mmCIF file of C-alpha atoms and ligand atoms in Angstrom:
data_model
loop_
_atom_site.group_PDB
_atom_site.id
_atom_site.type_symbol
_atom_site.label_atom_id
_atom_site.label_comp_id
_atom_site.label_asym_id
_atom_site.label_seq_id
_atom_site.Cartn_x
_atom_site.Cartn_y
_atom_site.Cartn_z
ATOM 1 C CA MET A 4 -16.289 2.962 -27.566
ATOM 2 C CA GLN A 5 -13.378 2.243 -25.210
ATOM 3 C CA PHE A 6 -12.233 4.209 -22.245
ATOM 4 C CA ILE A 7 -8.640 3.881 -23.117
ATOM 5 C CA ASP A 8 -7.995 2.422 -26.571
ATOM 6 C CA LEU A 9 -4.599 0.673 -26.624
ATOM 7 C CA ASN A 10 -5.498 -1.085 -29.961
ATOM 8 C CA SER A 11 -5.556 2.065 -32.068
ATOM 9 C CA GLN A 12 -2.056 2.839 -30.910
ATOM 10 C CA TYR A 13 -0.858 -0.618 -31.576
ATOM 11 C CA SER A 14 -2.198 -0.656 -35.161
ATOM 12 C CA LEU A 15 -0.318 2.501 -35.842
ATOM 13 C CA LEU A 16 2.972 1.271 -34.362
ATOM 14 C CA LYS A 17 2.584 -2.448 -35.112
ATOM 15 C CA SER A 18 5.472 -2.981 -37.544
ATOM 16 C CA LYS A 19 7.979 -1.064 -35.325
ATOM 17 C CA ILE A 20 6.834 -2.679 -32.043
ATOM 18 C CA ASP A 21 6.723 -6.154 -33.564
ATOM 19 C CA SER A 22 10.292 -5.874 -34.960
ATOM 20 C CA ARG A 23 11.518 -4.531 -31.627
ATOM 21 C CA ILE A 24 9.980 -7.589 -29.786
ATOM 22 C CA GLN A 25 11.397 -9.936 -32.465
ATOM 23 C CA GLN A 26 14.911 -8.485 -31.850
ATOM 24 C CA VAL A 27 14.623 -9.479 -28.161
ATOM 25 C CA LEU A 28 13.440 -12.985 -29.145
ATOM 26 C CA ASN A 29 16.374 -13.218 -31.446
ATOM 27 C CA HIS A 30 19.081 -12.243 -28.839
ATOM 28 C CA GLY A 31 17.310 -14.005 -25.948
ATOM 29 C CA ALA A 32 18.453 -11.676 -23.153
ATOM 30 C CA TYR A 33 15.002 -11.426 -21.566
ATOM 31 C CA ILE A 34 16.286 -9.973 -18.267
ATOM 32 C CA ASN A 35 18.771 -6.991 -18.293
ATOM 33 C CA GLY A 36 18.964 -7.064 -22.156
ATOM 34 C CA PRO A 37 20.475 -4.161 -23.995
ATOM 35 C CA GLU A 38 17.016 -2.470 -24.521
ATOM 36 C CA VAL A 39 16.742 -1.868 -20.724
ATOM 37 C CA ASN A 40 19.858 0.294 -20.625
ATOM 38 C CA GLU A 41 19.014 1.868 -23.938
ATOM 39 C CA LEU A 42 15.556 2.861 -22.457
ATOM 40 C CA GLU A 43 17.095 4.299 -19.285
ATOM 41 C CA ILE A 44 19.406 6.529 -21.344
ATOM 42 C CA ARG A 45 16.501 7.689 -23.477
ATOM 43 C CA LEU A 46 14.374 8.479 -20.461
ATOM 44 C CA GLN A 47 17.252 10.388 -18.830
ATOM 45 C CA GLU A 48 17.532 12.507 -22.013
ATOM 46 C CA PHE A 49 13.775 12.963 -22.434
ATOM 47 C CA LEU A 50 13.213 14.047 -18.862
ATOM 48 C CA ASN A 51 16.556 15.766 -18.361
ATOM 49 C CA VAL A 52 17.343 13.881 -15.249
ATOM 50 C CA LYS A 53 20.723 12.389 -14.367
ATOM 51 C CA ASN A 54 19.537 8.878 -13.338
ATOM 52 C CA ALA A 55 16.698 6.646 -14.576
ATOM 53 C CA ILE A 56 16.420 3.250 -12.964
ATOM 54 C CA THR A 57 13.739 0.992 -14.378
ATOM 55 C CA CYS A 58 11.949 -1.506 -12.167
ATOM 56 C CA ALA A 59 9.004 -3.925 -12.158
ATOM 57 C CA ASN A 60 6.061 -1.518 -11.573
ATOM 58 C CA GLY A 61 5.105 1.890 -10.202
ATOM 59 C CA THR A 62 4.339 0.684 -6.725
ATOM 60 C CA ASP A 63 7.846 -0.860 -6.390
ATOM 61 C CA ALA A 64 9.168 2.444 -7.771
ATOM 62 C CA LEU A 65 7.527 4.211 -4.811
ATOM 63 C CA VAL A 66 8.980 1.652 -2.255
ATOM 64 C CA LEU A 67 12.373 2.006 -3.764
ATOM 65 C CA GLY A 68 12.156 5.824 -3.599
ATOM 66 C CA LEU A 69 11.046 5.831 -0.007
ATOM 67 C CA LEU A 70 13.712 3.428 1.042
ATOM 68 C CA ALA A 71 16.353 5.588 -0.771
ATOM 69 C CA LEU A 72 15.070 8.582 1.255
ATOM 70 C CA ASP A 73 15.532 6.430 4.429
ATOM 71 C CA VAL A 74 11.994 6.114 5.317
ATOM 72 C CA GLN A 75 11.730 3.528 8.086
ATOM 73 C CA GLN A 76 9.490 2.015 10.662
ATOM 74 C CA GLY A 77 7.607 4.596 12.607
ATOM 75 C CA ASP A 78 8.356 7.502 10.255
ATOM 76 C CA LEU A 79 5.547 9.816 9.066
ATOM 77 C CA VAL A 80 5.122 10.524 5.358
ATOM 78 C CA LEU A 81 2.645 13.325 4.210
ATOM 79 C CA CYS A 82 0.541 12.210 1.421
ATOM 80 C CA PRO A 83 -2.582 13.504 -0.513
ATOM 81 C CA ALA A 84 -5.889 11.944 0.761
ATOM 82 C CA PHE A 85 -7.380 11.858 -2.832
ATOM 83 C CA THR A 86 -5.100 9.557 -4.913
ATOM 84 C CA PHE A 87 -4.738 5.961 -5.974
ATOM 85 C CA PHE A 88 -4.187 3.502 -3.082
ATOM 86 C CA ALA A 89 -0.662 2.567 -4.034
ATOM 87 C CA SER A 90 0.750 5.993 -3.139
ATOM 88 C CA ALA A 91 0.060 5.344 0.594
ATOM 89 C CA GLU A 92 0.346 1.572 0.336
ATOM 90 C CA ALA A 93 4.022 2.059 -0.428
ATOM 91 C CA VAL A 94 4.466 4.143 2.717
ATOM 92 C CA ALA A 95 2.878 1.380 4.872
ATOM 93 C CA VAL A 96 4.946 -1.293 3.117
ATOM 94 C CA CYS A 97 8.133 0.493 4.345
ATOM 95 C CA GLY A 98 6.701 0.406 7.950
ATOM 96 C CA ALA A 99 5.968 4.159 7.932
ATOM 97 C CA THR A 100 2.673 5.875 8.587
ATOM 98 C CA PRO A 101 0.861 8.027 5.973
ATOM 99 C CA VAL A 102 -0.474 11.343 7.143
ATOM 100 C CA PHE A 103 -3.216 12.518 4.811
ATOM 101 C CA VAL A 104 -3.395 15.992 3.537
ATOM 102 C CA ASP A 105 -6.416 17.623 1.934
ATOM 103 C CA CYS A 106 -6.466 18.223 -1.906
ATOM 104 C CA ASP A 107 -7.143 21.310 -3.933
ATOM 105 C CA PRO A 108 -10.574 20.847 -5.572
ATOM 106 C CA ASN A 109 -9.478 22.767 -8.765
ATOM 107 C CA THR A 110 -6.319 20.754 -9.487
ATOM 108 C CA PHE A 111 -7.071 17.452 -7.556
ATOM 109 C CA ASN A 112 -3.539 17.708 -6.187
ATOM 110 C CA ILE A 113 -2.207 18.055 -2.643
ATOM 111 C CA CYS A 114 -3.105 21.508 -1.322
ATOM 112 C CA PRO A 115 0.012 23.488 -0.268
ATOM 113 C CA VAL A 116 -1.924 25.503 2.340
ATOM 114 C CA SER A 117 -3.260 22.313 3.973
ATOM 115 C CA LEU A 118 0.188 20.677 3.676
ATOM 116 C CA GLU A 119 1.814 23.386 5.750
ATOM 117 C CA LYS A 120 -1.145 23.461 8.317
ATOM 118 C CA THR A 121 -0.781 19.689 8.738
ATOM 119 C CA ILE A 122 2.957 19.939 9.372
ATOM 120 C CA LEU A 123 2.328 22.735 12.094
ATOM 121 C CA GLU A 124 -0.419 20.619 13.617
ATOM 122 C CA LEU A 125 1.783 17.578 13.936
ATOM 123 C CA GLN A 126 4.480 19.801 15.583
ATOM 124 C CA ALA A 127 1.931 21.399 17.861
ATOM 125 C CA ARG A 128 0.857 17.981 19.051
ATOM 126 C CA THR A 129 4.523 16.914 19.336
ATOM 127 C CA LEU A 130 3.947 13.851 17.217
ATOM 128 C CA ALA A 131 6.822 12.558 15.306
ATOM 129 C CA ILE A 132 8.151 15.031 12.760
ATOM 130 C CA PRO A 133 7.416 13.903 9.177
ATOM 131 C CA LYS A 134 10.296 12.955 7.008
ATOM 132 C CA VAL A 135 9.012 13.093 3.448
ATOM 133 C CA ILE A 136 6.272 14.742 1.492
ATOM 134 C CA LEU A 137 4.898 12.251 -1.096
ATOM 135 C CA THR A 138 3.301 14.367 -3.897
ATOM 136 C CA VAL A 139 1.124 12.886 -6.657
ATOM 137 C CA ASP A 140 0.724 14.434 -10.147
ATOM 138 C CA LEU A 141 -2.871 13.268 -10.229
ATOM 139 C CA PHE A 142 -4.620 12.615 -13.655
ATOM 140 C CA GLY A 143 -1.489 13.990 -15.318
ATOM 141 C CA LEU A 144 -1.300 17.449 -13.811
ATOM 142 C CA PRO A 145 2.021 18.161 -11.984
ATOM 143 C CA ALA A 146 1.467 19.288 -8.319
ATOM 144 C CA ASP A 147 2.238 22.844 -7.256
ATOM 145 C CA TYR A 148 5.882 22.267 -6.835
ATOM 146 C CA GLU A 149 6.867 25.955 -6.464
ATOM 147 C CA SER A 150 4.904 26.109 -3.220
ATOM 148 C CA ILE A 151 5.703 22.524 -2.160
ATOM 149 C CA ILE A 152 9.450 22.890 -2.544
ATOM 150 C CA LYS A 153 9.342 26.065 -0.380
ATOM 151 C CA ILE A 154 7.509 24.180 2.326
ATOM 152 C CA ALA A 155 9.835 21.196 2.126
ATOM 153 C CA LYS A 156 12.932 23.507 2.459
ATOM 154 C CA LYS A 157 11.424 25.340 5.342
ATOM 155 C CA HIS A 158 10.634 22.217 7.254
ATOM 156 C CA ASN A 159 13.607 20.117 6.162
ATOM 157 C CA LEU A 160 11.559 17.515 4.360
ATOM 158 C CA LYS A 161 12.394 15.539 1.231
ATOM 159 C CA ILE A 162 10.030 15.104 -1.630
ATOM 160 C CA LEU A 163 9.050 11.971 -3.395
ATOM 161 C CA GLU A 164 7.079 12.721 -6.550
ATOM 162 C CA ASP A 165 4.626 9.945 -7.595
ATOM 163 C CA ALA A 166 4.299 10.682 -11.316
ATOM 164 C CA ALA A 167 2.699 7.308 -12.134
ATOM 165 C CA GLN A 168 0.048 9.292 -13.990
ATOM 166 C CA GLY A 169 2.197 12.369 -14.546
ATOM 167 C CA PHE A 170 4.773 11.298 -17.185
ATOM 168 C CA GLY A 171 4.573 13.882 -19.940
ATOM 169 C CA GLY A 172 3.282 16.822 -17.752
ATOM 170 C CA THR A 173 5.338 19.934 -17.374
ATOM 171 C CA ILE A 174 5.636 23.242 -15.485
ATOM 172 C CA ASN A 175 7.240 25.983 -17.363
ATOM 173 C CA ASN A 176 8.809 23.440 -19.673
ATOM 174 C CA VAL A 177 10.427 21.405 -16.790
ATOM 175 C CA LYS A 178 9.154 17.812 -16.997
ATOM 176 C CA ALA A 179 7.255 15.820 -14.394
ATOM 177 C CA CYS A 180 9.442 13.038 -12.991
ATOM 178 C CA SER A 181 12.140 15.655 -12.268
ATOM 179 C CA PHE A 182 10.436 17.688 -9.460
ATOM 180 C CA GLY A 183 11.123 15.357 -6.461
ATOM 181 C CA ASP A 184 14.390 14.560 -4.648
ATOM 182 C CA VAL A 185 13.311 11.155 -6.035
ATOM 183 C CA SER A 186 10.494 10.809 -8.601
ATOM 184 C CA THR A 187 8.747 7.729 -9.774
ATOM 185 C CA THR A 188 6.536 6.598 -12.632
ATOM 186 C CA SER A 189 4.558 3.520 -13.802
ATOM 187 C CA PHE A 190 4.365 1.937 -17.227
ATOM 188 C CA PHE A 191 1.088 0.031 -16.515
ATOM 189 C CA PRO A 192 -0.602 -0.227 -19.899
ATOM 190 C CA SER A 193 -3.220 2.465 -19.393
ATOM 191 C CA LYS A 194 -0.729 5.161 -18.080
ATOM 192 C CA PRO A 195 0.273 7.956 -20.438
ATOM 193 C CA LEU A 196 3.420 5.983 -21.311
ATOM 194 C CA GLY A 197 2.513 2.305 -20.938
ATOM 195 C CA CYS A 198 4.128 -1.014 -21.817
ATOM 196 C CA TYR A 199 2.416 -4.337 -22.437
ATOM 197 C CA GLY A 200 2.521 -5.617 -18.871
ATOM 198 C CA ASP A 201 3.835 -4.102 -15.675
ATOM 199 C CA GLY A 202 6.721 -1.702 -15.510
ATOM 200 C CA GLY A 203 8.061 1.348 -13.658
ATOM 201 C CA ALA A 204 10.954 3.549 -13.100
ATOM 202 C CA VAL A 205 12.594 5.745 -10.419
ATOM 203 C CA PHE A 206 14.323 9.063 -11.367
ATOM 204 C CA THR A 207 16.789 11.187 -9.438
ATOM 205 C CA ASN A 208 19.490 13.785 -9.984
ATOM 206 C CA ASN A 209 21.197 12.548 -6.853
ATOM 207 C CA ASP A 210 23.880 9.892 -7.685
ATOM 208 C CA ALA A 211 24.037 8.593 -4.118
ATOM 209 C CA TYR A 212 20.297 7.810 -4.098
ATOM 210 C CA ALA A 213 20.610 6.296 -7.599
ATOM 211 C CA GLN A 214 23.253 4.015 -6.404
ATOM 212 C CA ILE A 215 21.116 2.799 -3.359
ATOM 213 C CA ILE A 216 18.082 2.453 -5.597
ATOM 214 C CA ARG A 217 19.914 0.189 -8.157
ATOM 215 C CA SER A 218 21.283 -1.930 -5.309
ATOM 216 C CA LEU A 219 17.923 -2.183 -3.627
ATOM 217 C CA ALA A 220 16.197 -3.272 -6.865
ATOM 218 C CA GLN A 221 18.677 -6.092 -7.293
ATOM 219 C CA HIS A 222 18.636 -7.986 -3.944
ATOM 220 C CA GLY A 223 20.615 -5.271 -2.233
ATOM 221 C CA LYS A 224 23.678 -6.052 -4.418
ATOM 222 C CA GLY A 225 27.160 -4.614 -3.758
ATOM 223 C CA VAL A 226 29.664 -5.182 -6.529
ATOM 224 C CA ASP A 227 27.395 -7.815 -8.074
ATOM 225 C CA LYS A 228 24.270 -9.756 -7.445
ATOM 226 C CA TYR A 229 25.998 -12.293 -5.318
ATOM 227 C CA ASP A 230 27.620 -9.721 -3.085
ATOM 228 C CA ASN A 231 24.621 -8.534 -0.900
ATOM 229 C CA ILE A 232 25.210 -5.552 1.286
ATOM 230 C CA ARG A 233 21.618 -4.711 2.302
ATOM 231 C CA ILE A 234 18.167 -6.244 2.229
ATOM 232 C CA GLY A 235 16.555 -5.312 -1.074
ATOM 233 C CA MET A 236 13.989 -6.757 -3.398
ATOM 234 C CA ASN A 237 13.800 -8.128 -6.901
ATOM 235 C CA SER A 238 12.332 -5.509 -9.107
ATOM 236 C CA ARG A 239 13.332 -5.362 -12.834
ATOM 237 C CA LEU A 240 11.653 -4.250 -16.020
ATOM 238 C CA ASP A 241 11.607 -7.114 -18.478
ATOM 239 C CA THR A 242 13.628 -6.578 -21.752
ATOM 240 C CA ILE A 243 10.519 -6.987 -23.876
ATOM 241 C CA GLN A 244 8.798 -4.214 -22.065
ATOM 242 C CA ALA A 245 11.669 -1.970 -22.506
ATOM 243 C CA ALA A 246 11.625 -2.784 -26.242
ATOM 244 C CA VAL A 247 7.973 -1.785 -26.357
ATOM 245 C CA LEU A 248 8.553 1.483 -24.474
ATOM 246 C CA LEU A 249 11.453 2.494 -26.721
ATOM 247 C CA GLU A 250 9.009 2.577 -29.701
ATOM 248 C CA LYS A 251 6.199 4.262 -27.724
ATOM 249 C CA LEU A 252 8.555 6.985 -26.445
ATOM 250 C CA GLU A 253 9.323 7.865 -30.017
ATOM 251 C CA VAL A 254 5.700 8.921 -30.649
ATOM 252 C CA PHE A 255 4.978 10.155 -27.182
ATOM 253 C CA PRO A 256 5.459 13.944 -27.853
ATOM 254 C CA GLU A 257 2.874 13.592 -30.820
ATOM 255 C CA GLU A 258 0.587 11.679 -28.553
ATOM 256 C CA MET A 259 0.826 14.409 -25.807
ATOM 257 C CA ALA A 260 -0.252 17.014 -28.380
ATOM 258 C CA LEU A 261 -3.239 14.880 -29.401
ATOM 259 C CA ARG A 262 -4.275 14.366 -25.731
ATOM 260 C CA ASN A 263 -4.109 18.155 -25.222
ATOM 261 C CA GLU A 264 -6.185 18.848 -28.270
ATOM 262 C CA ILE A 265 -8.842 16.440 -27.025
ATOM 263 C CA ALA A 266 -8.814 17.946 -23.578
ATOM 264 C CA ASP A 267 -9.283 21.358 -25.211
ATOM 265 C CA ARG A 268 -12.290 20.165 -27.202
ATOM 266 C CA TYR A 269 -13.845 18.709 -23.892
ATOM 267 C CA HIS A 270 -13.306 21.998 -22.098
ATOM 268 C CA GLN A 271 -14.977 24.008 -24.893
ATOM 269 C CA MET A 272 -17.961 21.631 -25.162
ATOM 270 C CA LEU A 273 -18.533 20.876 -21.407
ATOM 271 C CA GLY A 274 -17.331 24.022 -19.653
ATOM 272 C CA ASP A 275 -20.834 25.365 -19.309
ATOM 273 C CA TYR A 276 -22.342 22.191 -17.916
ATOM 274 C CA VAL A 277 -19.938 20.585 -15.507
ATOM 275 C CA ILE A 278 -16.685 21.653 -13.759
ATOM 276 C CA THR A 279 -13.941 20.878 -16.161
ATOM 277 C CA PRO A 280 -10.352 20.230 -14.876
ATOM 278 C CA ALA A 281 -8.287 23.371 -14.280
ATOM 279 C CA VAL A 282 -4.754 23.632 -15.628
ATOM 280 C CA PRO A 283 -2.828 26.498 -13.949
ATOM 281 C CA LYS A 284 -0.850 28.965 -16.082
ATOM 282 C CA GLY A 285 2.492 27.488 -17.194
ATOM 283 C CA PHE A 286 1.416 23.883 -16.526
ATOM 284 C CA ILE A 287 0.758 21.217 -19.064
ATOM 285 C CA SER A 288 -1.080 18.088 -18.102
ATOM 286 C CA SER A 289 -0.363 14.568 -19.677
ATOM 287 C CA TRP A 290 -4.142 13.872 -19.360
ATOM 288 C CA ALA A 291 -3.781 10.438 -17.828
ATOM 289 C CA GLN A 292 -7.432 11.092 -17.089
ATOM 290 C CA TYR A 293 -9.923 13.715 -18.144
ATOM 291 C CA THR A 294 -11.907 14.168 -14.997
ATOM 292 C CA ILE A 295 -14.961 16.404 -14.647
ATOM 293 C CA ARG A 296 -16.946 17.358 -11.416
ATOM 294 C CA SER A 297 -20.595 17.494 -11.051
ATOM 295 C CA GLU A 298 -23.127 17.067 -8.251
ATOM 296 C CA HIS A 299 -25.093 14.975 -10.727
ATOM 297 C CA ARG A 300 -22.203 12.512 -11.398
ATOM 298 C CA GLU A 301 -24.330 9.377 -10.832
ATOM 299 C CA THR A 302 -26.954 10.667 -13.358
ATOM 300 C CA ILE A 303 -24.304 11.429 -15.914
ATOM 301 C CA LYS A 304 -22.612 8.058 -15.421
ATOM 302 C CA SER A 305 -25.829 6.047 -15.802
ATOM 303 C CA TYR A 306 -26.997 7.963 -18.816
ATOM 304 C CA LEU A 307 -23.573 7.491 -20.491
ATOM 305 C CA ALA A 308 -23.814 3.750 -19.799
ATOM 306 C CA THR A 309 -27.199 3.586 -21.566
ATOM 307 C CA ARG A 310 -25.397 4.897 -24.660
ATOM 308 C CA ASP A 311 -22.487 2.398 -24.297
ATOM 309 C CA ILE A 312 -20.157 5.310 -23.319
ATOM 310 C CA PRO A 313 -17.711 4.139 -20.652
ATOM 311 C CA SER A 314 -16.701 6.415 -17.723
ATOM 312 C CA MET A 315 -14.926 5.706 -14.516
ATOM 313 C CA ILE A 316 -14.958 7.012 -10.930
ATOM 314 C CA TYR A 317 -11.324 7.694 -9.870
ATOM 315 C CA TYR A 318 -11.529 7.577 -6.828
ATOM 316 C CA LYS A 319 -14.726 6.715 -4.958
ATOM 317 C CA LYS A 320 -13.027 6.545 -1.583
ATOM 318 C CA CYS A 321 -10.372 8.765 -0.130
ATOM 319 C CA LEU A 322 -7.348 6.971 1.400
ATOM 320 C CA HIS A 323 -8.247 7.761 4.982
ATOM 321 C CA GLN A 324 -11.504 6.002 4.336
ATOM 322 C CA GLN A 325 -9.978 2.816 3.195
ATOM 323 C CA LYS A 326 -10.398 -0.254 5.423
ATOM 324 C CA ALA A 327 -6.652 -1.042 5.130
ATOM 325 C CA PHE A 328 -5.899 2.026 7.207
ATOM 326 C CA ALA A 329 -8.830 1.630 9.600
ATOM 327 C CA GLU A 330 -6.535 0.292 12.396
ATOM 328 C CA LEU A 331 -4.327 3.298 12.350
ATOM 329 C CA ASP A 332 -4.813 6.176 14.793
ATOM 330 C CA SER A 333 -7.066 8.652 12.987
ATOM 331 C CA SER A 334 -5.572 11.565 14.968
ATOM 332 C CA VAL A 335 -2.263 10.788 13.355
ATOM 333 C CA ILE A 336 -3.283 9.776 9.767
ATOM 334 C CA SER A 337 -5.797 12.647 9.409
ATOM 335 C CA PRO A 338 -4.964 15.379 11.887
ATOM 336 C CA LEU A 339 -7.028 17.970 10.008
ATOM 337 C CA ASP A 340 -10.262 17.748 8.045
ATOM 338 C CA LEU A 341 -10.151 16.292 4.511
ATOM 339 C CA ASN A 342 -13.387 17.779 3.389
ATOM 340 C CA GLN A 343 -12.400 18.853 -0.053
ATOM 341 C CA SER A 344 -10.904 15.390 -0.773
ATOM 342 C CA VAL A 345 -14.174 13.787 0.362
ATOM 343 C CA GLN A 346 -16.229 16.109 -1.783
ATOM 344 C CA LEU A 347 -13.933 15.244 -4.820
ATOM 345 C CA SER A 348 -14.554 11.574 -4.306
ATOM 346 C CA ASN A 349 -18.325 12.196 -4.472
ATOM 347 C CA GLN A 350 -18.214 14.353 -7.489
ATOM 348 C CA VAL A 351 -15.575 13.213 -9.950
ATOM 349 C CA LEU A 352 -16.114 11.329 -13.223
ATOM 350 C CA SER A 353 -13.473 10.502 -15.792
ATOM 351 C CA LEU A 354 -14.443 10.380 -19.450
ATOM 352 C CA PRO A 355 -12.630 8.466 -22.261
ATOM 353 C CA MET A 356 -9.180 9.806 -22.742
ATOM 354 C CA HIS A 357 -6.405 8.548 -25.009
ATOM 355 C CA PRO A 358 -4.636 10.104 -27.975
ATOM 356 C CA TYR A 359 -6.916 8.601 -30.538
ATOM 357 C CA VAL A 360 -10.482 9.544 -29.403
ATOM 358 C CA THR A 361 -12.082 10.561 -32.613
ATOM 359 C CA ASP A 362 -13.949 13.937 -33.185
ATOM 360 C CA GLU A 363 -17.132 11.998 -33.700
ATOM 361 C CA ASN A 364 -16.825 10.300 -30.365
ATOM 362 C CA ILE A 365 -15.867 13.532 -28.481
ATOM 363 C CA HIS A 366 -19.021 15.017 -29.941
ATOM 364 C CA ILE A 367 -21.182 11.931 -28.874
ATOM 365 C CA ILE A 368 -19.682 11.937 -25.390
ATOM 366 C CA CYS A 369 -20.239 15.715 -24.879
ATOM 367 C CA GLU A 370 -23.720 15.749 -26.273
ATOM 368 C CA SER A 371 -24.594 12.802 -23.958
ATOM 369 C CA VAL A 372 -23.261 14.515 -20.868
ATOM 370 C CA LYS A 373 -25.326 17.581 -21.801
ATOM 371 C CA SER A 374 -28.440 15.480 -22.378
ATOM 372 C CA SER A 375 -28.022 13.674 -19.153
ATOM 373 C CA LEU A 376 -28.318 16.980 -17.348
ATOM 374 C CA SER A 377 -31.367 18.343 -19.148
HETATM 375 C C1 PLP B 25 -0.886 3.410 -11.164
HETATM 376 C C2 PLP B 25 -0.389 4.183 -10.056
HETATM 377 C C3 PLP B 25 0.531 3.653 -9.124
HETATM 378 C C4 PLP B 25 1.068 2.250 -9.220
HETATM 379 O O1 PLP B 25 1.537 1.854 -10.440
HETATM 380 P P1 PLP B 25 1.625 0.296 -10.756
HETATM 381 O O2 PLP B 25 2.619 0.211 -11.919
HETATM 382 O O3 PLP B 25 0.360 -0.135 -11.042
HETATM 383 O O4 PLP B 25 2.309 -0.387 -9.591
HETATM 384 C C5 PLP B 25 0.979 4.473 -8.175
HETATM 385 N N1 PLP B 25 0.610 5.733 -7.981
HETATM 386 C C6 PLP B 25 -0.378 6.162 -8.759
HETATM 387 C C7 PLP B 25 -0.857 7.675 -8.521
HETATM 388 C C8 PLP B 25 -0.905 5.534 -9.779
HETATM 389 O O5 PLP B 25 -1.907 6.005 -10.667
#
């Protein structure tokens, strides 16, 4: 059994993906080939956003987004404490400081109540005023944007949505990757929409930001690559990866339906034994991960391992506990307690999740979780 089975998907799409890659080999435009622009247009249509700018990976996408929002040395960026390292790493790469906010144990996402408390605490201590709220659609579930957007407006903050795991999620039919002033995703192979290498994209309805992001991703170009008007970076999606993504995007809606059916079966079979992930009314998750919570996580995990069932702990450490941030002033990066996030890191366990988990395997996994607890 595999944790994320990319081979099943490839067997189903093999002839289409192979011929798309062959087309790139035939025309030979490996960088900025026609598939890249075609993909950007398809992503704009799919997400209903004005601008999609592809880039080299999801971490670059975050850096590009932060730079477009004018995040600079010394700025503060609010960020959930319980997420993948890259979310806060991108902030630090821009010279800014992450300020960690506690998460909601039911959704795993940044808690709007803690978010506002943290903003008020920073103001009370007359520390620098934060500039951006970096939200994460963790494990595929969009964050609580209705509340977060209200807080952002009230305190004059911009929102950067890290939808590296969130591509495919929705709130009342509005798609993730369109909730931030700037939103980003990753096409890392195991993400809901993954390519066969590294890849990412930045999305925005703001044309001025889009222009800056396109420039930053191509050495700060002006009229062309040899007219350089700002310091940028080199961050491009390879044509072959765009070709793969074009075919995968075709079947993506069907795959979302399959992931949601699998999640429903997990809920039904496990709901009485562990805490299954909550999906608020009106929300749809892309199920980048199916993550349960239990005080007996280690027992479950080792029992599953004896039956060759893979499971993963995303994430064992919160970001304020990472050594990389150890030298930062803890009164700035964690002004309030982060107890819910710490508890999450001690209780979470992700089970195999991809569109092609068989009924038989769901059954084996769930029965094994139950046995491990008896
Ligand atoms: C995967 C991921 C990223 C980084 O994406 P890469 O393409 O691996 O650089 C950023 N944020 C979150 C939440 C992720 O899961």
